[in-house]
PDB file of C-alpha atoms in Angstrom:
ATOM      1  CA  THR F   1     -29.607  98.635 200.719  1.00 48.00           C
ATOM      2  CA  TRP F   2     -31.447  97.677 197.662  1.00 72.00           C
ATOM      3  CA  GLY F   3     -28.512  97.085 195.658  1.00 83.00           C
ATOM      4  CA  TYR F   4     -26.393  99.117 196.874  1.00 87.00           C
ATOM      5  CA  LYS F   5     -23.081  97.995 198.623  1.00 91.00           C
ATOM      6  CA  VAL F   6     -22.117 100.660 201.676  1.00 91.00           C
ATOM      7  CA  GLY F   7     -19.302 101.660 203.516  1.00 90.00           C
ATOM      8  CA  ILE F   8     -19.818 102.608 207.205  1.00 89.00           C
ATOM      9  CA  LEU F   9     -17.314 104.812 209.233  1.00 87.00           C
ATOM     10  CA  HIS F  10     -17.783 104.790 213.208  1.00 87.00           C
ATOM     11  CA  GLY F  11     -15.859 105.120 216.139  1.00 84.00           C
ATOM     12  CA  GLU F  12     -16.479 101.464 216.929  1.00 88.00           C
ATOM     13  CA  ARG F  13     -14.444 100.732 214.452  1.00 88.00           C
ATOM     14  CA  THR F  14     -10.436  99.884 214.565  1.00 90.00           C
ATOM     15  CA  HIS F  15      -8.617 101.850 213.042  1.00 88.00           C
ATOM     16  CA  GLN F  16      -7.543  99.718 210.341  1.00 92.00           C
ATOM     17  CA  GLU F  17     -11.712  98.690 209.511  1.00 92.00           C
ATOM     18  CA  ARG F  18     -12.029 102.721 209.173  1.00 88.00           C
ATOM     19  CA  LYS F  19      -9.367 102.781 206.439  1.00 89.00           C
ATOM     20  CA  ARG F  20     -10.886  99.883 204.666  1.00 92.00           C
ATOM     21  CA  SER F  21     -14.142 101.208 204.098  1.00 91.00           C
ATOM     22  CA  LEU F  22     -12.537 104.803 203.184  1.00 89.00           C
ATOM     23  CA  SER F  23     -10.475 103.002 200.356  1.00 92.00           C
ATOM     24  CA  ALA F  24     -13.619 100.886 199.209  1.00 93.00           C
ATOM     25  CA  PHE F  25     -15.212 104.275 199.185  1.00 90.00           C
ATOM     26  CA  ARG F  26     -13.010 105.715 196.832  1.00 89.00           C
ATOM     27  CA  GLU F  27     -11.721 103.186 194.180  1.00 92.00           C
ATOM     28  CA  GLY F  28     -15.735 103.067 193.625  1.00 91.00           C
ATOM     29  CA  ARG F  29     -16.188  99.216 195.379  1.00 93.00           C
ATOM     30  CA  TYR F  30     -18.725 101.067 198.165  1.00 91.00           C
ATOM     31  CA  GLN F  31     -21.136 103.575 196.337  1.00 90.00           C
ATOM     32  CA  ILE F  32     -22.298 105.160 199.222  1.00 89.00           C
ATOM     33  CA  LEU F  33     -20.719 105.673 202.626  1.00 88.00           C
ATOM     34  CA  VAL F  34     -22.264 106.296 206.296  1.00 88.00           C
ATOM     35  CA  ALA F  35     -20.068 107.376 208.206  1.00 85.00           C
ATOM     36  CA  THR F  36     -20.683 109.305 212.076  1.00 83.00           C
ATOM     37  CA  ASP F  37     -19.492 113.002 212.755  1.00 77.00           C
ATOM     38  CA  ILE F  38     -16.528 112.011 214.947  1.00 71.00           C
ATOM     39  CA  ALA F  39     -15.798 110.115 211.944  1.00 66.00           C
ATOM     40  CA  ALA F  40     -16.601 111.777 209.279  1.00 67.00           C
ATOM     41  CA  ARG F  41     -14.360 114.084 210.464  1.00 71.00           C
ATOM     42  CA  GLY F  42     -11.079 115.253 208.080  1.00 73.00           C
ATOM     43  CA  LEU F  43     -11.797 113.147 205.887  1.00 77.00           C
ATOM     44  CA  ASP F  44     -11.059 113.629 202.291  1.00 76.00           C
ATOM     45  CA  ILE F  45     -13.109 112.842 199.369  1.00 80.00           C
ATOM     46  CA  THR F  46     -12.413 113.890 196.072  1.00 78.00           C
ATOM     47  CA  ASP F  47     -15.176 113.783 193.942  1.00 79.00           C
ATOM     48  CA  LEU F  48     -17.941 113.294 196.436  1.00 82.00           C
ATOM     49  CA  ASP F  49     -21.261 114.194 194.732  1.00 84.00           C
ATOM     50  CA  VAL F  50     -24.003 114.152 197.550  1.00 86.00           C
ATOM     51  CA  VAL F  51     -23.781 114.169 201.044  1.00 85.00           C
ATOM     52  CA  ILE F  52     -27.248 113.081 203.040  1.00 85.00           C
ATOM     53  CA  ASN F  53     -27.297 114.244 206.518  1.00 85.00           C
ATOM     54  CA  TYR F  54     -29.968 111.829 208.364  1.00 85.00           C
ATOM     55  CA  ASP F  55     -30.615 114.070 210.992  1.00 86.00           C
ATOM     56  CA  ILE F  56     -29.870 117.821 211.948  1.00 85.00           C
ATOM     57  CA  PRO F  57     -26.201 117.936 214.413  1.00 83.00           C
ATOM     58  CA  HIS F  58     -27.362 119.018 218.063  1.00 81.00           C
ATOM     59  CA  VAL F  59     -23.711 120.554 217.742  1.00 82.00           C
ATOM     60  CA  LYS F  60     -24.937 123.418 214.874  1.00 79.00           C
ATOM     61  CA  HIS F  61     -20.782 123.403 213.415  1.00 80.00           C
ATOM     62  CA  ASP F  62     -20.689 120.272 212.700  1.00 82.00           C
ATOM     63  CA  PHE F  63     -23.199 120.934 209.652  1.00 83.00           C
ATOM     64  CA  ILE F  64     -20.853 122.712 208.090  1.00 81.00           C
ATOM     65  CA  HIS F  65     -18.028 119.888 208.750  1.00 78.00           C
ATOM     66  CA  ARG F  66     -21.005 117.167 207.207  1.00 81.00           C
ATOM     67  CA  VAL F  67     -21.806 118.995 204.608  1.00 81.00           C
ATOM     68  CA  GLY F  68     -17.861 120.504 203.491  1.00 76.00           C
ATOM     69  CA  ARG F  69     -17.137 116.746 202.363  1.00 74.00           C
ATOM     70  CA  THR F  70     -19.212 118.282 199.313  1.00 77.00           C
ATOM     71  CA  GLY F  71     -18.358 120.011 195.843  1.00 72.00           C
ATOM     72  CA  ARG F  72     -14.725 120.183 197.496  1.00 70.00           C
ATOM     73  CA  ALA F  73     -12.165 122.283 195.019  1.00 70.00           C
ATOM     74  CA  GLY F  74     -13.874 124.944 192.909  1.00 75.00           C
ATOM     75  CA  LYS F  75     -16.817 121.016 191.822  1.00 77.00           C
ATOM     76  CA  GLU F  76     -20.972 121.756 192.433  1.00 82.00           C
ATOM     77  CA  GLY F  77     -22.215 119.440 195.690  1.00 83.00           C
ATOM     78  CA  VAL F  78     -25.357 118.781 196.749  1.00 86.00           C
ATOM     79  CA  ALA F  79     -26.212 118.118 200.542  1.00 86.00           C
ATOM     80  CA  VAL F  80     -29.218 117.179 201.738  1.00 87.00           C
ATOM     81  CA  THR F  81     -31.120 117.198 205.109  1.00 87.00           C
ATOM     82  CA  LEU F  82     -33.599 114.825 205.973  1.00 87.00           C
ATOM     83  CA  VAL F  83     -35.926 117.089 208.591  1.00 86.00           C
ATOM     84  CA  SER F  84     -38.832 115.834 210.506  1.00 84.00           C
ATOM     85  CA  PRO F  85     -41.446 117.773 212.431  1.00 82.00           C
ATOM     86  CA  ASP F  86     -39.824 117.297 215.605  1.00 85.00           C
ATOM     87  CA  GLU F  87     -36.073 119.507 214.179  1.00 87.00           C
ATOM     88  CA  ILE F  88     -38.140 122.122 213.178  1.00 87.00           C
ATOM     89  CA  GLU F  89     -36.741 124.546 216.225  1.00 89.00           C
ATOM     90  CA  GLN F  90     -33.275 123.042 215.363  1.00 89.00           C
ATOM     91  CA  LEU F  91     -33.661 124.197 212.271  1.00 89.00           C
ATOM     92  CA  ASN F  92     -33.774 127.386 213.511  1.00 90.00           C
ATOM     93  CA  ASP F  93     -31.563 127.264 214.929  1.00 89.00           C
ATOM     94  CA  LEU F  94     -28.674 125.930 212.248  1.00 88.00           C
ATOM     95  CA  HIS F  95     -30.041 129.070 210.099  1.00 89.00           C
ATOM     96  CA  LYS F  96     -29.212 131.822 213.043  1.00 89.00           C
ATOM     97  CA  VAL F  97     -25.145 129.256 212.582  1.00 86.00           C
ATOM     98  CA  LEU F  98     -25.173 129.829 209.136  1.00 86.00           C
ATOM     99  CA  GLY F  99     -26.430 133.653 209.116  1.00 88.00           C
ATOM    100  CA  SER F 100     -28.306 131.935 205.539  1.00 86.00           C
ATOM    101  CA  ARG F 101     -31.519 129.436 205.399  1.00 87.00           C
ATOM    102  CA  ILE F 102     -30.763 126.447 203.538  1.00 84.00           C
ATOM    103  CA  LYS F 103     -34.015 125.997 200.784  1.00 86.00           C
ATOM    104  CA  GLU F 104     -37.042 123.525 202.480  1.00 84.00           C
ATOM    105  CA  VAL F 105     -38.103 121.571 199.756  1.00 84.00           C
ATOM    106  CA  ILE F 106     -41.745 120.124 201.296  1.00 80.00           C
ATOM    107  CA  LEU F 107     -42.524 115.928 200.120  1.00 79.00           C
ATOM    108  CA  PRO F 108     -45.676 116.063 200.583  1.00 78.00           C
ATOM    109  CA  GLU F 109     -45.604 111.950 199.858  1.00 79.00           C
ATOM    110  CA  TYR F 110     -42.817 111.608 203.218  1.00 73.00           C
ATOM    111  CA  ALA F 111     -44.920 113.819 204.958  1.00 68.00           C
ATOM    112  CA  PRO F 112     -46.853 112.344 208.395  1.00 64.00           C
ATOM    113  CA  LYS F 113     -50.684 111.664 207.105  1.00 65.00           C
ATOM    114  CA  GLU F 114     -51.909 113.228 211.169  1.00 61.00           C
ATOM    115  CA  VAL F 115     -49.672 113.176 213.783  1.00 54.00           C
ATOM    116  CA  LYS F 116     -51.224 110.478 217.003  1.00 54.00           C
ATOM    117  CA  ALA F 117     -51.657 112.709 219.850  1.00 52.00           C
ATOM    118  CA  ARG F 118     -49.002 110.905 222.671  1.00 52.00           C
ATOM    119  CA  GLY F 119     -50.678 108.196 224.925  1.00 51.00           C
ATOM    120  CA  PHE F 120     -50.581 107.991 228.734  1.00 50.00           C
ATOM    121  CA  LEU F 121     -50.565 104.648 231.151  1.00 46.00           C
ATOM    122  CA  LEU F 122     -53.269 104.636 232.613  1.00 46.00           C
ATOM    123  CA  HIS F 123     -51.985 102.836 235.126  1.00 44.00           C
ATOM    124  CA  ALA F 124     -49.129 101.509 236.829  1.00 43.00           C
ATOM    125  CA  PRO F 125     -47.595  97.838 234.732  1.00 45.00           C
ATOM    126  CA  GLN F 126     -47.390  94.858 237.790  1.00 48.00           C
ATOM    127  CA  ARG F 127     -43.987  94.446 240.098  1.00 50.00           C
ATOM    128  CA  ARG F 128     -42.362  91.412 240.140  1.00 54.00           C
ATOM    129  CA  LYS F 129     -42.293  90.516 243.449  1.00 56.00           C
ATOM    130  CA  LYS F 130     -38.380  90.731 245.383  1.00 57.00           C
ATOM    131  CA  SER F 131     -36.977  87.553 245.734  1.00 61.00           C
ATOM    132  CA  ALA F 132     -35.624  86.190 249.230  1.00 61.00           C
ATOM    133  CA  SER F 133     -31.990  87.541 248.713  1.00 60.00           C
ATOM    134  CA  ALA F 134     -32.827  91.202 246.269  1.00 58.00           C
ATOM    135  CA  LYS F 135     -35.002  91.538 249.433  1.00 59.00           C
ATOM    136  CA  ARG F 136     -31.486  91.317 251.990  1.00 59.00           C
ATOM    137  CA  GLU F 137     -29.785  93.380 249.446  1.00 59.00           C
ATOM    138  CA  ALA F 138     -32.339  96.303 249.316  1.00 58.00           C
ATOM    139  CA  SER F 139     -32.706  96.325 253.273  1.00 60.00           C
ATOM    140  CA  ALA F 140     -28.600  95.566 254.093  1.00 58.00           C
ATOM    141  CA  PRO F 141     -26.671  99.245 254.937  1.00 57.00           C
ATOM    142  CA  ARG F 142     -24.477 101.015 252.636  1.00 54.00           C
ATOM    143  CA  PRO F 143     -20.554 101.899 252.904  1.00 52.00           C
ATOM    144  CA  GLY F 144     -20.977 104.827 255.498  1.00 52.00           C
ATOM    145  CA  MET F 145     -24.254 104.003 257.454  1.00 55.00           C
ATOM    146  CA  ASN F 146     -25.024 102.538 260.371  1.00 57.00           C
ATOM    147  CA  LYS F 147     -28.178  99.662 259.948  1.00 56.00           C
ATOM    148  CA  LYS F 148     -30.343 102.213 260.900  1.00 59.00           C
ATOM    149  CA  GLY F 149     -29.471 103.944 257.894  1.00 56.00           C
ATOM    150  CA  LYS F 150     -28.160 106.795 259.621  1.00 57.00           C
ATOM    151  CA  LYS F 151     -24.945 107.993 258.657  1.00 54.00           C
ATOM    152  CA  ARG F 152     -22.042 106.490 261.205  1.00 52.00           C
ATOM    153  CA  LYS F 153     -19.442 109.404 262.968  1.00 53.00           C
ATOM    154  CA  THR F 154     -16.090 109.263 260.704  1.00 49.00           C
ATOM    155  CA  THR F 155     -12.902 108.178 262.900  1.00 47.00           C
ATOM    156  CA  LYS F 156      -9.624 109.341 261.552  1.00 44.00           C
ATOM    157  CA  ARG F 157      -8.673 105.051 260.569  1.00 41.00           C
ATOM    158  CA  ASP F 158     -11.569 106.414 257.783  1.00 41.00           C
ATOM    159  CA  GLY F 159      -9.464 108.505 256.397  1.00 41.00           C
ATOM    160  CA  PHE F 160     -11.585 111.531 256.458  1.00 39.00           C
ATOM    161  CA  LYS F 161      -9.780 113.787 256.300  1.00 41.00           C
ATOM    162  CA  ALA F 162     -11.665 116.550 257.874  1.00 41.00           C
ATOM    163  CA  PHE F 163     -11.360 114.913 260.816  1.00 40.00           C
ATOM    164  CA  ASP F 164      -8.479 116.372 262.288  1.00 42.00           C
ATOM    165  CA  ALA F 165      -7.062 114.070 265.883  1.00 43.00           C
ATOM    166  CA  ALA F 166      -4.305 117.691 266.660  1.00 44.00           C
ATOM    167  CA  LYS F 167      -7.393 120.020 266.976  1.00 46.00           C
ATOM    168  CA  LYS F 168      -8.799 119.959 269.806  1.00 49.00           C
ATOM    169  CA  THR F 169     -11.181 122.194 270.610  1.00 50.00           C
ATOM    170  CA  LYS F 170     -10.480 124.831 274.103  1.00 49.00           C
ATOM    171  CA  GLU F 171     -11.724 123.306 276.167  1.00 50.00           C
ATOM    172  CA  THR F 172     -10.066 119.960 275.405  1.00 54.00           C
ATOM    173  CA  GLN F 173      -6.519 121.133 275.666  1.00 54.00           C
ATOM    174  CA  SER F 174      -7.081 123.592 279.235  1.00 52.00           C
ATOM    175  CA  LYS F 175      -8.945 120.071 280.565  1.00 55.00           C
ATOM    176  CA  LYS F 176      -5.915 117.752 279.116  1.00 55.00           C
ATOM    177  CA  ARG F 177      -2.758 120.417 280.620  1.00 56.00           C
ATOM    178  CA  GLY F 178      -4.839 120.531 284.349  1.00 57.00           C
ATOM    179  CA  ARG F 179      -4.124 116.234 284.326  1.00 55.00           C
ATOM    180  CA  GLY F 180      -1.009 114.584 286.733  1.00 54.00           C
ATOM    181  CA  ARG F 181      -1.102 118.901 288.545  1.00 53.00           C
ATOM    182  CA  LYS F 182      -2.364 119.060 291.475  1.00 48.00           C
TER     183      LYS F 182
END
């Protein structure tokens, strides 16, 4: 953290841990507060000068919630969003949602020197041989299947709702009526 004290807010921290981090940040014991979108919603921090977005949010309206933490009550604030070349399309979508363009500053010292081509796997990785128990497990019939891997017929005891013993075809019903009567 290069000498900065950092607090964190995310959904896997308990409510008490999040409260302590937020209090410490408000009191100045933390100079930086790192928060996920979920944890940052609804935060009210006075005198927040800068919000840095590590990425463009997947839900574009979350951007407004993120940058809305700074410059409150008529005060000045700065929001910085780091954008990689892969995120240009997302940035353009964000411009549409906002109805205006965000001022872009290209930092040549951080620009990629060259774009590396994606490689291809020329051979399949060697697979591990399955143990005897794994082979038996793989060949064992799954629930609802017979030994040959075909679906077995359902019966009333299976609890299959579509099977209704009370509904018989007309042919079956007529045969039953004829029993015992001659």
